[in-house]
Amino acid sequence: MLDYEALTRLAKEHGFAAAAPLDVKTLEFLPEVREMCAADKCHMYDKNWACPPACGPLEEMREKVSKYSRGLLVQTIRDIEDSYDWEGIQEAAELHAQNLNKLYDELKKQYPGLMAMGAGTCTRCARCAYLDKEPCRFPDELIYSMEACGLYVSKVCTDNGLKYNYGPDKIAYTSCFLLE
Ligand code: SF4
C-alpha cells in the first residue's frame, strides 16, 4: 500500500505544487491523442526516444503500463501574465522537467521498478541520443510523454480528483509516476 501522505510531502519537497494518488485503471490510451503528436506542435516529433515514432506503438505502452496498479500524479503550477506569456509558460515547463527528473531519482531508490510519464518529451539527458542516431542512454529510465502514450491529461487529472485548470493567470504541468 502506498503512503500517499509521505509521497505528497516528497513531491512538494521536490518543487511540485500538487500531487494526488493515481489509479492506473483510469488511464485510457487513446489513438486520437497519440495522432496529435504527428502535428508536431511541440517540435519534438521524431526527435526523442520517448516520443513518436521512436517510442513504439500505443499497444506497447499499454503493455508496459499494465504491470502497474497505483501511482502518483504530480503538478507544477506557476503564475503567468496571460495565455500569451510564452516566457512564463516556458519557465514553468523547464521547472516542471527539473522537478520531475529530481523526484524520479529519489523515487527510484524506493521503487526501483517505477515508470514515469511526463508533460512533454524525455529530458533525462541534455541532448537525446536519438538526435545522433544512437541508442537511448538510459532505456530503463526514460520518461515517456503522457500524450505520446495517448493519455488525455486533463481527463487523467479529473478522473483522479486532481484539478487541471487553475484559471487564466496560472499554468499547470502534470506528470505521473507508476509505482506498484
Ligand atoms: S534517457 Fe536520454 S537518450 Fe533516452 S530518451 Fe531520455 S533524453 Fe533520450
PDB file of N, CA and C and ligand atoms in Angstrom, residues 48-50 122-125 127-130 135-138 142-143, ligand 1:
ATOM      1  N   ASN A  48      13.167  12.362 -30.249  1.00  0.00           N
ATOM      2  CA  ASN A  48      13.485  11.852 -28.911  1.00  0.00           C
ATOM      3  C   ASN A  48      12.992  10.403 -28.818  1.00  0.00           C
ATOM      4  N   TRP A  49      13.748   9.569 -28.111  1.00  0.00           N
ATOM      5  CA  TRP A  49      13.350   8.162 -27.964  1.00  0.00           C
ATOM      6  C   TRP A  49      12.015   8.016 -27.240  1.00  0.00           C
ATOM      7  N   ALA A  50      11.624   9.007 -26.462  1.00  0.00           N
ATOM      8  CA  ALA A  50      10.408   8.882 -25.661  1.00  0.00           C
ATOM      9  C   ALA A  50       9.173   9.421 -26.371  1.00  0.00           C
ATOM     10  N   CYS A 122      11.200  13.396 -23.040  1.00  0.00           N
ATOM     11  CA  CYS A 122      12.167  12.996 -22.011  1.00  0.00           C
ATOM     12  C   CYS A 122      13.332  13.978 -21.972  1.00  0.00           C
ATOM     13  N   THR A 123      13.653  14.427 -20.764  1.00  0.00           N
ATOM     14  CA  THR A 123      14.778  15.368 -20.613  1.00  0.00           C
ATOM     15  C   THR A 123      15.821  14.792 -19.658  1.00  0.00           C
ATOM     16  N   ARG A 124      15.916  13.455 -19.619  1.00  0.00           N
ATOM     17  CA  ARG A 124      16.913  12.845 -18.743  1.00  0.00           C
ATOM     18  C   ARG A 124      18.330  13.258 -19.176  1.00  0.00           C
ATOM     19  N   CYS A 125      18.537  13.438 -20.473  1.00  0.00           N
ATOM     20  CA  CYS A 125      19.846  13.867 -20.987  1.00  0.00           C
ATOM     21  C   CYS A 125      19.691  15.265 -21.588  1.00  0.00           C
ATOM     22  N   ARG A 127      20.926  16.282 -24.290  1.00  0.00           N
ATOM     23  CA  ARG A 127      20.637  16.085 -25.715  1.00  0.00           C
ATOM     24  C   ARG A 127      20.294  14.616 -25.913  1.00  0.00           C
ATOM     25  N   CYS A 128      19.105  14.365 -26.408  1.00  0.00           N
ATOM     26  CA  CYS A 128      18.685  12.965 -26.571  1.00  0.00           C
ATOM     27  C   CYS A 128      19.572  12.265 -27.603  1.00  0.00           C
ATOM     28  N   ALA A 129      19.974  11.042 -27.286  1.00  0.00           N
ATOM     29  CA  ALA A 129      20.835  10.260 -28.180  1.00  0.00           C
ATOM     30  C   ALA A 129      20.162  10.000 -29.522  1.00  0.00           C
ATOM     31  N   TYR A 130      18.834  10.080 -29.559  1.00  0.00           N
ATOM     32  CA  TYR A 130      18.087   9.843 -30.809  1.00  0.00           C
ATOM     33  C   TYR A 130      18.556  10.789 -31.914  1.00  0.00           C
ATOM     34  N   PRO A 135      21.598   4.652 -29.552  1.00  0.00           N
ATOM     35  CA  PRO A 135      20.563   4.093 -28.672  1.00  0.00           C
ATOM     36  C   PRO A 135      20.339   4.980 -27.441  1.00  0.00           C
ATOM     37  N   CYS A 136      19.161   4.845 -26.847  1.00  0.00           N
ATOM     38  CA  CYS A 136      18.853   5.588 -25.622  1.00  0.00           C
ATOM     39  C   CYS A 136      19.901   5.249 -24.566  1.00  0.00           C
ATOM     40  N   ARG A 137      20.398   6.261 -23.878  1.00  0.00           N
ATOM     41  CA  ARG A 137      21.450   6.029 -22.864  1.00  0.00           C
ATOM     42  C   ARG A 137      20.889   5.354 -21.608  1.00  0.00           C
ATOM     43  N   PHE A 138      19.633   5.597 -21.305  1.00  0.00           N
ATOM     44  CA  PHE A 138      19.022   5.037 -20.086  1.00  0.00           C
ATOM     45  C   PHE A 138      17.658   4.419 -20.414  1.00  0.00           C
ATOM     46  N   LEU A 142      13.977   6.184 -19.138  1.00  0.00           N
ATOM     47  CA  LEU A 142      13.457   7.276 -19.970  1.00  0.00           C
ATOM     48  C   LEU A 142      12.023   7.595 -19.549  1.00  0.00           C
ATOM     49  N   ILE A 143      11.664   8.837 -19.706  1.00  0.00           N
ATOM     50  CA  ILE A 143      10.342   9.295 -19.271  1.00  0.00           C
ATOM     51  C   ILE A 143       9.504   9.584 -20.512  1.00  0.00           C
TER      52      ILE A 143
HETATM   53  S1  SF4 B   1      17.153   8.921 -21.405  1.00  0.00           S
HETATM   54 FE1  SF4 B   1      18.366  10.337 -22.674  1.00  0.00          FE
HETATM   55  S2  SF4 B   1      18.675   9.241 -24.605  1.00  0.00           S
HETATM   56 FE2  SF4 B   1      16.988   8.200 -23.540  1.00  0.00          FE
HETATM   57  S3  SF4 B   1      15.084   9.180 -24.308  1.00  0.00           S
HETATM   58 FE3  SF4 B   1      15.703  10.284 -22.449  1.00  0.00          FE
HETATM   59  S4  SF4 B   1      16.907  12.015 -23.202  1.00  0.00           S
HETATM   60 FE4  SF4 B   1      16.829  10.477 -24.863  1.00  0.00          FE
END
